[in-house]
PDB file of C-alpha atoms in Angstrom:
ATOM      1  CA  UNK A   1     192.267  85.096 186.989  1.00 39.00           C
ATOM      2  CA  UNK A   2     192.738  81.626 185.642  1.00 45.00           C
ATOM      3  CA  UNK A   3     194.786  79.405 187.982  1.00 49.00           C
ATOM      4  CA  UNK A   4     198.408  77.948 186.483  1.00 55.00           C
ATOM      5  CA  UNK A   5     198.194  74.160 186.652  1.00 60.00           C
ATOM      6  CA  UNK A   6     200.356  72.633 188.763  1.00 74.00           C
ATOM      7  CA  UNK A   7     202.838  70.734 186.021  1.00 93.00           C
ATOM      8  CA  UNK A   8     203.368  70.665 182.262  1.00 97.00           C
ATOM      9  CA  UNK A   9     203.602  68.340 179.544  1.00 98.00           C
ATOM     10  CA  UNK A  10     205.782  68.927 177.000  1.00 98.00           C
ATOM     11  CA  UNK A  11     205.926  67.482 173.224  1.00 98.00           C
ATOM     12  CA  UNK A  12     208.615  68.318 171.486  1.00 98.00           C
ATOM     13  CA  UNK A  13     208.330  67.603 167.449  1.00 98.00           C
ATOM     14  CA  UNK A  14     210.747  67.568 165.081  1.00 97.00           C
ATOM     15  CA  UNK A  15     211.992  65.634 161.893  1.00 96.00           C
ATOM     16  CA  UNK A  16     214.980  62.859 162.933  1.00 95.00           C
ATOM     17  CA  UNK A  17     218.546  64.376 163.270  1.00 93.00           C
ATOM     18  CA  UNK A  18     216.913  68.412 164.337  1.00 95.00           C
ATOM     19  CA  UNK A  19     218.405  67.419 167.817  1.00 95.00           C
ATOM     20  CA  UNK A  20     215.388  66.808 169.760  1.00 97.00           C
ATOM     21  CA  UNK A  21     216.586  64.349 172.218  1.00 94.00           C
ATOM     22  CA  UNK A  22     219.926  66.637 172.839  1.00 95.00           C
ATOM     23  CA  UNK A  23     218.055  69.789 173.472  1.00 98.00           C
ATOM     24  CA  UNK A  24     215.027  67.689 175.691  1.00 98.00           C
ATOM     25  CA  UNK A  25     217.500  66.814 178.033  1.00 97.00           C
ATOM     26  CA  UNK A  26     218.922  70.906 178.963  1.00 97.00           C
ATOM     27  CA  UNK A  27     214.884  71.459 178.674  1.00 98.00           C
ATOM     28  CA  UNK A  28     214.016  69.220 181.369  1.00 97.00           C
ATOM     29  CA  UNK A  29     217.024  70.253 183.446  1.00 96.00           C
ATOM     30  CA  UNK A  30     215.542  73.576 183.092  1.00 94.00           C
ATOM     31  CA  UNK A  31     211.936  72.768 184.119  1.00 95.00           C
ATOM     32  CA  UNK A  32     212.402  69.892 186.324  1.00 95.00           C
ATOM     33  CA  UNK A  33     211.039  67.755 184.301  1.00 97.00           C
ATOM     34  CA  UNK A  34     210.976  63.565 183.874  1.00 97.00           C
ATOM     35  CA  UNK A  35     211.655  62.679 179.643  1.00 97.00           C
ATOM     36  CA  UNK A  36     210.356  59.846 178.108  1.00 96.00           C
ATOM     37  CA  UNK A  37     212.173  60.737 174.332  1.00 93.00           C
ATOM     38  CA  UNK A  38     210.681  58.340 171.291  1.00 92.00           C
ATOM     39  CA  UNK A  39     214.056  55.938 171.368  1.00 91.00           C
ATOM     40  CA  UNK A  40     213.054  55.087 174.827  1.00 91.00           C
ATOM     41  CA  UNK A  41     209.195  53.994 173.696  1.00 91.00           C
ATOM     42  CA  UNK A  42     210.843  52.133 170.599  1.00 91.00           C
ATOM     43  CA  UNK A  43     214.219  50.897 171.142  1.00 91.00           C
ATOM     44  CA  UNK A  44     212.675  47.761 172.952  1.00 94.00           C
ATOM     45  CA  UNK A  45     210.613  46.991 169.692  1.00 94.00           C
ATOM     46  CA  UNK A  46     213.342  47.696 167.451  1.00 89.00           C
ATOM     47  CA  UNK A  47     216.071  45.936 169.363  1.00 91.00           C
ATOM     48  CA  UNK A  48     213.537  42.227 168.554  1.00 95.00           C
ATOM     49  CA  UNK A  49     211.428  42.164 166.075  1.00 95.00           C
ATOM     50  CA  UNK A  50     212.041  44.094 162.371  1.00 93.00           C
ATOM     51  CA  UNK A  51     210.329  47.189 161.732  1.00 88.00           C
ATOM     52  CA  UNK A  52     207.025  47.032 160.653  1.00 89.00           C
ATOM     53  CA  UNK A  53     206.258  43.136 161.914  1.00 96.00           C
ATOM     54  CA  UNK A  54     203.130  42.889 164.127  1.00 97.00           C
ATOM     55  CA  UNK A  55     205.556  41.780 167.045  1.00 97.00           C
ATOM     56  CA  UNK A  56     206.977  45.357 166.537  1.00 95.00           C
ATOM     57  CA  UNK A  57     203.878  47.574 166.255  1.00 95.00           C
ATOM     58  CA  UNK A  58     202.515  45.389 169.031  1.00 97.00           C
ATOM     59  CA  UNK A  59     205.253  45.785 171.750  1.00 97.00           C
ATOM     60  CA  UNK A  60     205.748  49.392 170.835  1.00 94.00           C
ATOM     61  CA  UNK A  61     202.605  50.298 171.345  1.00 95.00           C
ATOM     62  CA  UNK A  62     202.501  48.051 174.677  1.00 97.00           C
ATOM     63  CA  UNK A  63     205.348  50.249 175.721  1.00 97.00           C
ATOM     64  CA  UNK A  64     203.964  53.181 174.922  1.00 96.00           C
ATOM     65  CA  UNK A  65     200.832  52.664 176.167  1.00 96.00           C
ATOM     66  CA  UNK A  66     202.245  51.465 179.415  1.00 97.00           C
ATOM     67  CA  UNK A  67     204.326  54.890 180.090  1.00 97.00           C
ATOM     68  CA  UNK A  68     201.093  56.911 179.154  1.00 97.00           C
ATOM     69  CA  UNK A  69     199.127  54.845 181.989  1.00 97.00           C
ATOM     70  CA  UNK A  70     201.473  55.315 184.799  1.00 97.00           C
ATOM     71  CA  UNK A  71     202.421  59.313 183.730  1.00 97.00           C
ATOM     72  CA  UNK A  72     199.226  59.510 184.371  1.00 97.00           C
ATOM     73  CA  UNK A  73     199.784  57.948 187.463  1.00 96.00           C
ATOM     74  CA  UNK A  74     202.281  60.270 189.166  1.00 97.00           C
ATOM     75  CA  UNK A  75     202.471  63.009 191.554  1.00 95.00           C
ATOM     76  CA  UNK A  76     199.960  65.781 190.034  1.00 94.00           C
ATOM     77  CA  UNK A  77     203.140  68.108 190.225  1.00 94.00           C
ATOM     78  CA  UNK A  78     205.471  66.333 188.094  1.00 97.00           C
ATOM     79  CA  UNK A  79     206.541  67.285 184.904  1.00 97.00           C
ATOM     80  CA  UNK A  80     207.157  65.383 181.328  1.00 98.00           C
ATOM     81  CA  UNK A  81     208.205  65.778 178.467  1.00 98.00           C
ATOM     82  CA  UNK A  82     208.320  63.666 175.466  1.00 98.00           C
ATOM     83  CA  UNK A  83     209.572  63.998 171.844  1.00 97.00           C
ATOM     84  CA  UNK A  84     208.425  62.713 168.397  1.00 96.00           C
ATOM     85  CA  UNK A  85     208.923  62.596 164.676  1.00 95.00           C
ATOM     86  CA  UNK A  86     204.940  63.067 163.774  1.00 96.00           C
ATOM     87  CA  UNK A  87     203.669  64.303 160.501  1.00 95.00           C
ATOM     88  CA  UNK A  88     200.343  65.469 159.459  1.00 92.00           C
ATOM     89  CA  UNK A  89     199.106  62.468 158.671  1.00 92.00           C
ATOM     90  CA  UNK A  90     196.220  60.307 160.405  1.00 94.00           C
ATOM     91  CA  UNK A  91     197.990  58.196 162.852  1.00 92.00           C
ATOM     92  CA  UNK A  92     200.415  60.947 163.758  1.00 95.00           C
ATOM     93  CA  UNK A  93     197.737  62.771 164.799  1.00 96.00           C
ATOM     94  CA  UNK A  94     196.131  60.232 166.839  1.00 95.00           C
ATOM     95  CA  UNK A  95     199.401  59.637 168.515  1.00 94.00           C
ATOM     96  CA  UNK A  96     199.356  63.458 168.863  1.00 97.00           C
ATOM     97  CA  UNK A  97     196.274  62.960 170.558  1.00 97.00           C
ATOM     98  CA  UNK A  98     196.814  60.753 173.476  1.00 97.00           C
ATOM     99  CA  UNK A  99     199.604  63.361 174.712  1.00 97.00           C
ATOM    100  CA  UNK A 100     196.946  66.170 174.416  1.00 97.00           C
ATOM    101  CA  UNK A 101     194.495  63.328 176.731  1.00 97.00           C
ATOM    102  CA  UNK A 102     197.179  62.806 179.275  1.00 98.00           C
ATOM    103  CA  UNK A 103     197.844  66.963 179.764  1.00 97.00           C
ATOM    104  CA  UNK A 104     193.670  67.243 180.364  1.00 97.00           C
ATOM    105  CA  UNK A 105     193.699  64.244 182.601  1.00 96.00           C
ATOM    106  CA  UNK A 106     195.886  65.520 184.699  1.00 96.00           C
ATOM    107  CA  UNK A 107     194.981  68.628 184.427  1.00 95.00           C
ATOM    108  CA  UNK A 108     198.017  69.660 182.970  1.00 96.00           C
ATOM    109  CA  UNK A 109     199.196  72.326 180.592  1.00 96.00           C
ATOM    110  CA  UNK A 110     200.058  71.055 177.349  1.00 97.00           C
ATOM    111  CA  UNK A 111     202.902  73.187 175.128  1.00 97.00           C
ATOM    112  CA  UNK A 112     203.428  71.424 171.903  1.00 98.00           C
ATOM    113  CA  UNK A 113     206.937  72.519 170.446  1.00 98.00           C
ATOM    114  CA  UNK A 114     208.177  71.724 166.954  1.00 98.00           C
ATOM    115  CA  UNK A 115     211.231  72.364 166.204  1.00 98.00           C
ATOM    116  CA  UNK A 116     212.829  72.558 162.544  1.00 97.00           C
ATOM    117  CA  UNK A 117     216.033  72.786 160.462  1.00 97.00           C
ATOM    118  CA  UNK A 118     217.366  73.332 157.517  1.00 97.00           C
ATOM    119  CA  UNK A 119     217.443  70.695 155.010  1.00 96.00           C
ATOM    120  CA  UNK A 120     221.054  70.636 155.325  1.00 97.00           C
ATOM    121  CA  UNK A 121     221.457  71.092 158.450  1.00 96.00           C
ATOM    122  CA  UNK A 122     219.202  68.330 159.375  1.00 95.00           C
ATOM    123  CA  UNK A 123     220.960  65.834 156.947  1.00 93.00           C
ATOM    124  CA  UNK A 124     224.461  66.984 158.844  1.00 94.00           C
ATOM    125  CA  UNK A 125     222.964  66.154 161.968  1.00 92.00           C
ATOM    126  CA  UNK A 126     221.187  63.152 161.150  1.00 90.00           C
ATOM    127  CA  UNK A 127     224.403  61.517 159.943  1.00 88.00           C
ATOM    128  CA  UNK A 128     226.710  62.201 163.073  1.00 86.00           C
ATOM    129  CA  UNK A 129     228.369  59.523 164.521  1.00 82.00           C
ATOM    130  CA  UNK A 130     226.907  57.687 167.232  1.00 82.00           C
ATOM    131  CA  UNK A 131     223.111  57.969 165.906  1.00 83.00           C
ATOM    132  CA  UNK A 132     222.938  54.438 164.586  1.00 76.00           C
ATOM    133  CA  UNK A 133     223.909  53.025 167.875  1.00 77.00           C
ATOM    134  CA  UNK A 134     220.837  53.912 169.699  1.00 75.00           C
ATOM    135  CA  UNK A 135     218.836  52.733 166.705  1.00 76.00           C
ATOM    136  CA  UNK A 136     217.934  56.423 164.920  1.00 86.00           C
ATOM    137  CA  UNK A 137     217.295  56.958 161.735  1.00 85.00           C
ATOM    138  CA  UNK A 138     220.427  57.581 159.723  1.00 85.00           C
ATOM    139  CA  UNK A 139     219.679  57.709 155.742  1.00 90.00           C
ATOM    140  CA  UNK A 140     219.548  60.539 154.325  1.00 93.00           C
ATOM    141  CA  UNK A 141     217.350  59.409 151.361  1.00 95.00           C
ATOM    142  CA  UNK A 142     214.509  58.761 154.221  1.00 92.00           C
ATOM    143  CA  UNK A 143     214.743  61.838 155.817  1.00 93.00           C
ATOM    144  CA  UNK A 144     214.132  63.400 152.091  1.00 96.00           C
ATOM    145  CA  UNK A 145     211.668  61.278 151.534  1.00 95.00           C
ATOM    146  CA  UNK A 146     209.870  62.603 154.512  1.00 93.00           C
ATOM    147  CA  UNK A 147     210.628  65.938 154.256  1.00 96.00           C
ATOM    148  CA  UNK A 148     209.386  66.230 150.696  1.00 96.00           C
ATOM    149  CA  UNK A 149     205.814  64.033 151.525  1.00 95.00           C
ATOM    150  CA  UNK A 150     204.742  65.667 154.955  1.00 96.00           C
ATOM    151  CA  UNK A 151     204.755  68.196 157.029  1.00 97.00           C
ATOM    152  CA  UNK A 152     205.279  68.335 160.611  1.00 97.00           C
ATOM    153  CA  UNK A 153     202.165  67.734 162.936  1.00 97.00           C
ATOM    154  CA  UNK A 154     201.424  71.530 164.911  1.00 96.00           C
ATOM    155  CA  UNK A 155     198.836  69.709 167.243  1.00 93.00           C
ATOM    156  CA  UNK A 156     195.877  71.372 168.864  1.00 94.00           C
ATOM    157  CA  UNK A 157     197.003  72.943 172.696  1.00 95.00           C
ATOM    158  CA  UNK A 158     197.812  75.223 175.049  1.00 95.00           C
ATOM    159  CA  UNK A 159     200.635  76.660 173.677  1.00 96.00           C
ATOM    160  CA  UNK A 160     202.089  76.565 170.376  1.00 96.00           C
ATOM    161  CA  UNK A 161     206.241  77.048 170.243  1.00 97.00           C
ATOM    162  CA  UNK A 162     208.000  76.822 167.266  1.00 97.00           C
ATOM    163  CA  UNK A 163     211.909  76.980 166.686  1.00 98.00           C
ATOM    164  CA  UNK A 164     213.976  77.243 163.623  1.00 98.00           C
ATOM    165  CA  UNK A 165     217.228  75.432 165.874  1.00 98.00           C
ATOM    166  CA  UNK A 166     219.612  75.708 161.890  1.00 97.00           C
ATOM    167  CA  UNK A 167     221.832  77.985 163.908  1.00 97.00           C
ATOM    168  CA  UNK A 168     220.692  77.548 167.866  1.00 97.00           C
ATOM    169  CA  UNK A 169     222.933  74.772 170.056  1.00 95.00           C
ATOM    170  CA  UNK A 170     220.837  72.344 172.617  1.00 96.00           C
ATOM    171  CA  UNK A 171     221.672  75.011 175.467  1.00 97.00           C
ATOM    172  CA  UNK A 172     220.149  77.682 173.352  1.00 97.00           C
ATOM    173  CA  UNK A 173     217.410  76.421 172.053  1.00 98.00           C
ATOM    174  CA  UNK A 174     216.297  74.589 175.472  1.00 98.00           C
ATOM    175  CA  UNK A 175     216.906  78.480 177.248  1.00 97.00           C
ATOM    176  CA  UNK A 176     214.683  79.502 174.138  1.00 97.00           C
ATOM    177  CA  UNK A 177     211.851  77.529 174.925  1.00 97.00           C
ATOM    178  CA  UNK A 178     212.336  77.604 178.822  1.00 96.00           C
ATOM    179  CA  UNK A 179     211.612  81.201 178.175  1.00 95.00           C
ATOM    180  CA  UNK A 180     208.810  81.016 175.757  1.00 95.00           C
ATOM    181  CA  UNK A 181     206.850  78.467 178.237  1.00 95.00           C
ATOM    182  CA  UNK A 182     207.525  81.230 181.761  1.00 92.00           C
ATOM    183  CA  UNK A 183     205.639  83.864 179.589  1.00 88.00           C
ATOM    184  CA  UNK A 184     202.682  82.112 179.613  1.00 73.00           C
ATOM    185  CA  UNK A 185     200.271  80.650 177.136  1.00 48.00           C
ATOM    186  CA  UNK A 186     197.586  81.279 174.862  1.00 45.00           C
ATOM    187  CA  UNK A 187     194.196  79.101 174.209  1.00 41.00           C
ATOM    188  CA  UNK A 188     195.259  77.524 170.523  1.00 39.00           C
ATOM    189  CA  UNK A 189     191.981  78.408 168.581  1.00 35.00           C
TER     190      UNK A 189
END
């Protein structure tokens, strides 16, 4: 019998506006688990310098770089979970990566969930009130855009969970994954 390691990381992927960040939050209520959600890694970046300026790349990938060292850092029982837009493109997939590198070095198990809406669902969502605030995407044309060039990134992992959340709130979707990741997991080929 193979031993269960002793925490989890958790990437949760899903276009902007499928209600990652709301339903991360009841997830790591349910496993005890620290978040670090995207907004956290780029707010700082976005907040002063304009998107896309080398100032911006460069402190957001200071940040983020930064959070990955000291995760790795902390108490080999600790959780985390993180969320993400990525597509299957290149340097999604390298950001992809370094999650899948922190789970192994520290000996973690890795669950990779994407989660997914319908189109308009997602462009109800992504246009709520309160969105722009925090610096999230809020036009619609650019989550088209998106959805219509890429697809979302279903990393290499542990476990695999995906989650059509069109008709699921946070509290049921987060109980819907709590419950997929207690069953157990299977070696992605």
């Amino acid at each position: 019998m193979i031993a269960e390691p002793a925490s989890l990381i958790v990437h949760i992927n899903g276009w902007p506006g499928t209600g990652k960040l709301t339903i991360a939050r009841h997830l790591a209520d349910h496993l005890g688990a620290r978040l670090a959600d995207n907004h956290t890694l780029i707010n700082p970046a976005e907040a002063l310098f304009t998107r896309g300026t080398p100032l911006y790349w460069s402190l957001r990938a200071t940040i983020r770089t930064a959070v990955l060292d000291h995760v790795r850092q902390a108490d080999a029982g600790q959780s985390f979970l993180f969320t993400d837009a990525l597509s299957d493109d290149a340097f999604d997939s390298r950001a992809f990566e370094d999650y899948m590198a922190l789970a192994s070095e520290r000996s973690a198990r890795f669950v990779a969930v994407v989660l997914d809406c319908s189109i308009e669902e997602n462009l109800k969502r992504l246009t709520r009130a309160g969105r722009s605030k925090v610096h999230k995407l809020t036009d619609p044309q650019v989550l088209i855009d998106l959805r219509g060039r890429h697809a979302l990134l279903k990393g290499k992992c542990d476990q695999l969970i995906e989650l059509d959340v069109t008709n699921l709130g946070a509290d049921e979707a987060a109980d819907a994954i709590a419950t997929r990741i207690a069953r157990g997991y299977c070696m992605f080929p």
